PDB file of C-alpha atoms in Angstrom:
ATOM      1  CA  UNK A   8     -71.456 -18.035 -19.495  1.00  0.00           C
ATOM      2  CA  UNK A   9     -68.458 -18.218 -21.936  1.00  0.00           C
ATOM      3  CA  UNK A  10     -65.837 -15.750 -21.661  1.00  0.00           C
ATOM      4  CA  UNK A  11     -66.726 -12.350 -23.282  1.00  0.00           C
ATOM      5  CA  UNK A  12     -70.523 -13.429 -23.292  1.00  0.00           C
ATOM      6  CA  UNK A  13     -71.698 -10.163 -22.252  1.00  0.00           C
ATOM      7  CA  UNK A  14     -75.329 -10.768 -22.825  1.00  0.00           C
ATOM      8  CA  UNK A  15     -78.040  -9.699 -20.532  1.00  0.00           C
ATOM      9  CA  UNK A  16     -78.543 -13.399 -19.455  1.00  0.00           C
ATOM     10  CA  UNK A  17     -75.024 -13.523 -18.595  1.00  0.00           C
ATOM     11  CA  UNK A  18     -74.616 -10.357 -16.823  1.00  0.00           C
ATOM     12  CA  UNK A  19     -77.861 -11.118 -14.472  1.00  0.00           C
ATOM     13  CA  UNK A  20     -76.795 -14.466 -13.932  1.00  0.00           C
ATOM     14  CA  UNK A  21     -73.399 -13.264 -12.660  1.00  0.00           C
ATOM     15  CA  UNK A  22     -74.846 -10.523 -10.507  1.00  0.00           C
ATOM     16  CA  UNK A  23     -77.505 -12.702  -9.065  1.00  0.00           C
ATOM     17  CA  UNK A  24     -75.015 -14.889  -7.980  1.00  0.00           C
ATOM     18  CA  UNK A  25     -72.678 -12.591  -6.360  1.00  0.00           C
ATOM     19  CA  UNK A  26     -72.608 -11.138  -2.679  1.00  0.00           C
ATOM     20  CA  UNK A  27     -75.257  -8.387  -2.333  1.00  0.00           C
ATOM     21  CA  UNK A  28     -72.634  -6.170  -0.835  1.00  0.00           C
ATOM     22  CA  UNK A  29     -68.627  -5.216  -1.528  1.00  0.00           C
ATOM     23  CA  UNK A  30     -65.988  -3.832   0.497  1.00  0.00           C
ATOM     24  CA  UNK A  31     -65.058  -1.605  -2.573  1.00  0.00           C
ATOM     25  CA  UNK A  32     -65.979  -1.254  -6.311  1.00  0.00           C
ATOM     26  CA  UNK A  33     -62.862  -2.967  -7.242  1.00  0.00           C
ATOM     27  CA  UNK A  34     -64.183  -6.297  -5.305  1.00  0.00           C
ATOM     28  CA  UNK A  35     -67.046  -5.928  -7.559  1.00  0.00           C
ATOM     29  CA  UNK A  36     -64.668  -5.965 -10.815  1.00  0.00           C
ATOM     30  CA  UNK A  37     -62.769  -8.658  -9.472  1.00  0.00           C
ATOM     31  CA  UNK A  38     -65.618 -10.820  -8.625  1.00  0.00           C
ATOM     32  CA  UNK A  39     -67.423 -10.326 -12.108  1.00  0.00           C
ATOM     33  CA  UNK A  40     -64.144 -10.824 -14.132  1.00  0.00           C
ATOM     34  CA  UNK A  41     -62.498 -13.725 -12.413  1.00  0.00           C
ATOM     35  CA  UNK A  42     -65.305 -15.495 -11.050  1.00  0.00           C
ATOM     36  CA  UNK A  43     -67.959 -14.631 -13.894  1.00  0.00           C
ATOM     37  CA  UNK A  44     -65.636 -13.993 -16.995  1.00  0.00           C
ATOM     38  CA  UNK A  45     -67.670 -10.712 -17.955  1.00  0.00           C
ATOM     39  CA  UNK A  46     -65.309  -8.520 -19.748  1.00  0.00           C
ATOM     40  CA  UNK A  47     -63.317  -5.814 -17.598  1.00  0.00           C
ATOM     41  CA  UNK A  48     -65.322  -2.822 -19.192  1.00  0.00           C
ATOM     42  CA  UNK A  49     -68.813  -4.704 -18.256  1.00  0.00           C
ATOM     43  CA  UNK A  50     -67.467  -4.994 -14.860  1.00  0.00           C
ATOM     44  CA  UNK A  51     -66.081  -1.396 -14.391  1.00  0.00           C
ATOM     45  CA  UNK A  52     -69.628  -0.149 -16.124  1.00  0.00           C
ATOM     46  CA  UNK A  53     -71.663  -2.423 -13.534  1.00  0.00           C
ATOM     47  CA  UNK A  54     -69.922  -0.173 -10.464  1.00  0.00           C
ATOM     48  CA  UNK A  55     -72.027   2.604 -11.809  1.00  0.00           C
ATOM     49  CA  UNK A  56     -74.888   0.376 -10.375  1.00  0.00           C
ATOM     50  CA  UNK A  57     -73.197   0.814  -6.706  1.00  0.00           C
ATOM     51  CA  UNK A  58     -73.910   2.920  -3.665  1.00  0.00           C
ATOM     52  CA  UNK A  59     -72.670   2.968  -0.098  1.00  0.00           C
ATOM     53  CA  UNK A  60     -74.386   0.805   2.239  1.00  0.00           C
ATOM     54  CA  UNK A  61     -75.609   1.942   5.720  1.00  0.00           C
ATOM     55  CA  UNK A  62     -73.896  -1.075   6.850  1.00  0.00           C
ATOM     56  CA  UNK A  63     -70.299  -0.035   5.247  1.00  0.00           C
ATOM     57  CA  UNK A  64     -69.280  -0.815   2.005  1.00  0.00           C
ATOM     58  CA  UNK A  65     -71.336  -1.274  -1.246  1.00  0.00           C
ATOM     59  CA  UNK A  66     -74.650  -2.251  -2.448  1.00  0.00           C
ATOM     60  CA  UNK A  67     -76.304  -2.590  -5.941  1.00  0.00           C
ATOM     61  CA  UNK A  68     -78.729   0.328  -6.614  1.00  0.00           C
ATOM     62  CA  UNK A  69     -81.407  -2.015  -8.149  1.00  0.00           C
ATOM     63  CA  UNK A  70     -83.396  -5.137  -7.074  1.00  0.00           C
ATOM     64  CA  UNK A  71     -81.346  -8.176  -8.527  1.00  0.00           C
ATOM     65  CA  UNK A  72     -84.893 -10.234  -8.372  1.00  0.00           C
ATOM     66  CA  UNK A  73     -86.825  -7.462  -9.856  1.00  0.00           C
ATOM     67  CA  UNK A  74     -84.312  -7.178 -12.752  1.00  0.00           C
ATOM     68  CA  UNK A  75     -84.113 -11.128 -13.222  1.00  0.00           C
ATOM     69  CA  UNK A  76     -88.399 -11.026 -13.102  1.00  0.00           C
ATOM     70  CA  UNK A  77     -88.641  -7.983 -15.668  1.00  0.00           C
ATOM     71  CA  UNK A  78     -86.063  -9.985 -17.880  1.00  0.00           C
ATOM     72  CA  UNK A  79     -87.595 -13.110 -17.794  1.00  0.00           C
ATOM     73  CA  UNK A  80     -90.931 -11.579 -18.846  1.00  0.00           C
ATOM     74  CA  UNK A  81     -89.122  -9.480 -21.493  1.00  0.00           C
ATOM     75  CA  UNK A  82     -87.912 -12.849 -23.274  1.00  0.00           C
ATOM     76  CA  UNK A  83     -91.603 -14.815 -22.997  1.00  0.00           C
ATOM     77  CA  UNK A  84     -94.040 -11.881 -23.789  1.00  0.00           C
ATOM     78  CA  UNK A  85     -94.468 -10.979 -27.822  1.00  0.00           C
ATOM     79  CA  UNK A  86     -96.015  -7.397 -27.856  1.00  0.00           C
ATOM     80  CA  UNK A  87     -95.358  -6.869 -31.486  1.00  0.00           C
ATOM     81  CA  UNK A  88     -99.095  -6.656 -31.853  1.00  0.00           C
ATOM     82  CA  UNK A  89     -98.964  -3.383 -29.613  1.00  0.00           C
ATOM     83  CA  UNK A  90     -97.021  -1.723 -32.651  1.00  0.00           C
ATOM     84  CA  UNK A  91     -98.688  -3.735 -35.334  1.00  0.00           C
ATOM     85  CA  UNK A  92    -102.165  -2.486 -34.163  1.00  0.00           C
ATOM     86  CA  UNK A  93    -100.881   1.242 -33.338  1.00  0.00           C
ATOM     87  CA  UNK A  94    -103.212   4.207 -33.979  1.00  0.00           C
ATOM     88  CA  UNK A  95    -100.104   6.328 -32.934  1.00  0.00           C
ATOM     89  CA  UNK A  96     -97.015   7.277 -34.598  1.00  0.00           C
ATOM     90  CA  UNK A  97     -93.922   5.073 -33.222  1.00  0.00           C
ATOM     91  CA  UNK A  98     -90.320   5.309 -34.002  1.00  0.00           C
ATOM     92  CA  UNK A  99     -88.148   2.112 -33.509  1.00  0.00           C
ATOM     93  CA  UNK A 100     -84.413   3.039 -33.299  1.00  0.00           C
ATOM     94  CA  UNK A 101     -82.208   0.352 -34.533  1.00  0.00           C
ATOM     95  CA  UNK A 102     -78.812   0.592 -33.827  1.00  0.00           C
ATOM     96  CA  UNK A 103     -76.618  -0.293 -36.949  1.00  0.00           C
ATOM     97  CA  UNK A 104     -74.175  -2.634 -34.760  1.00  0.00           C
ATOM     98  CA  UNK A 105     -76.204  -3.902 -32.248  1.00  0.00           C
ATOM     99  CA  UNK A 106     -76.362  -7.794 -32.304  1.00  0.00           C
ATOM    100  CA  UNK A 107     -79.961  -8.073 -31.087  1.00  0.00           C
ATOM    101  CA  UNK A 108     -81.584  -6.462 -33.791  1.00  0.00           C
ATOM    102  CA  UNK A 109     -79.725  -9.214 -36.289  1.00  0.00           C
ATOM    103  CA  UNK A 110     -82.332 -11.672 -37.548  1.00  0.00           C
ATOM    104  CA  UNK A 111     -85.114  -9.500 -36.454  1.00  0.00           C
ATOM    105  CA  UNK A 112     -87.356  -8.661 -39.431  1.00  0.00           C
ATOM    106  CA  UNK A 113     -88.647  -5.111 -39.515  1.00  0.00           C
ATOM    107  CA  UNK A 114     -91.927  -6.216 -41.379  1.00  0.00           C
ATOM    108  CA  UNK A 115     -92.550  -8.642 -37.958  1.00  0.00           C
ATOM    109  CA  UNK A 116     -92.371  -5.628 -36.128  1.00  0.00           C
ATOM    110  CA  UNK A 117     -94.235  -3.118 -38.234  1.00  0.00           C
ATOM    111  CA  UNK A 118     -96.890  -5.592 -39.355  1.00  0.00           C
ATOM    112  CA  UNK A 119     -97.269  -3.259 -42.395  1.00  0.00           C
ATOM    113  CA  UNK A 120     -98.460  -0.709 -39.941  1.00  0.00           C
ATOM    114  CA  UNK A 121     -97.427   2.919 -42.088  1.00  0.00           C
ATOM    115  CA  UNK A 122     -97.612   4.494 -38.403  1.00  0.00           C
ATOM    116  CA  UNK A 123     -94.806   2.481 -37.395  1.00  0.00           C
ATOM    117  CA  UNK A 124     -90.886   3.451 -38.332  1.00  0.00           C
ATOM    118  CA  UNK A 125     -87.839   1.502 -38.104  1.00  0.00           C
ATOM    119  CA  UNK A 126     -84.921   3.753 -38.153  1.00  0.00           C
ATOM    120  CA  UNK A 127     -81.168   2.760 -38.503  1.00  0.00           C
ATOM    121  CA  UNK A 128     -78.351   4.900 -36.844  1.00  0.00           C
ATOM    122  CA  UNK A 129     -75.601   4.315 -38.457  1.00  0.00           C
ATOM    123  CA  UNK A 130     -72.224   3.660 -36.970  1.00  0.00           C
ATOM    124  CA  UNK A 131     -73.737   2.559 -33.720  1.00  0.00           C
ATOM    125  CA  UNK A 132     -73.967  -0.339 -31.139  1.00  0.00           C
ATOM    126  CA  UNK A 133     -75.681  -0.772 -27.918  1.00  0.00           C
ATOM    127  CA  UNK A 134     -74.712   2.610 -26.632  1.00  0.00           C
ATOM    128  CA  UNK A 135     -76.413   5.064 -29.335  1.00  0.00           C
ATOM    129  CA  UNK A 136     -75.817   7.994 -26.978  1.00  0.00           C
ATOM    130  CA  UNK A 137     -72.384   7.304 -26.830  1.00  0.00           C
ATOM    131  CA  UNK A 138     -71.340   5.977 -30.610  1.00  0.00           C
ATOM    132  CA  UNK A 139     -73.066   8.446 -32.702  1.00  0.00           C
ATOM    133  CA  UNK A 140     -74.467  11.290 -30.384  1.00  0.00           C
ATOM    134  CA  UNK A 141     -74.859  14.016 -33.169  1.00  0.00           C
ATOM    135  CA  UNK A 142     -76.868  11.743 -35.492  1.00  0.00           C
ATOM    136  CA  UNK A 143     -79.108  10.723 -32.672  1.00  0.00           C
ATOM    137  CA  UNK A 144     -80.098  14.102 -31.645  1.00  0.00           C
ATOM    138  CA  UNK A 145     -80.619  14.896 -35.708  1.00  0.00           C
ATOM    139  CA  UNK A 146     -82.611  11.606 -35.678  1.00  0.00           C
ATOM    140  CA  UNK A 147     -84.679  12.807 -32.570  1.00  0.00           C
ATOM    141  CA  UNK A 148     -85.012  16.516 -33.929  1.00  0.00           C
ATOM    142  CA  UNK A 149     -86.340  15.072 -37.082  1.00  0.00           C
ATOM    143  CA  UNK A 150     -89.120  13.065 -35.419  1.00  0.00           C
ATOM    144  CA  UNK A 151     -89.975  15.811 -33.029  1.00  0.00           C
ATOM    145  CA  UNK A 152     -90.663  18.566 -36.167  1.00  0.00           C
ATOM    146  CA  UNK A 153     -92.900  15.916 -37.470  1.00  0.00           C
ATOM    147  CA  UNK A 154     -95.369  15.984 -34.636  1.00  0.00           C
ATOM    148  CA  UNK A 155     -98.322  18.382 -35.456  1.00  0.00           C
TER     149      UNK A 155
END
């Protein structure tokens, strides 16, 4: 990965090549920042995915290979037809500053299905619950009120 590339693919690539256990959480941070050039904030966040190993030290709480399989499936599967053909109300939340949505046309997702709405949460990036929690709760409450 390039320095500062904090994409899911880069993070999974880094974690996949890491040892499965670490003596300390700071060892994971050092490995991810120095060996894999991830941003320190991402490396620190990844320590929340560690637990004490029964053999000493720390290990990941998730199965790395399963995460890779899920991500690979995500990158090749196109399930927009499920949205377009939905007979139920569906609301998609779009974070205003999330790069993943750049270039994604709402029409492609909804296919003109009036039951599918795309709502944009202002002043938010990937972590919508952190960036704009008050407005997020308001949006969720508005949607819940509309359920018969």
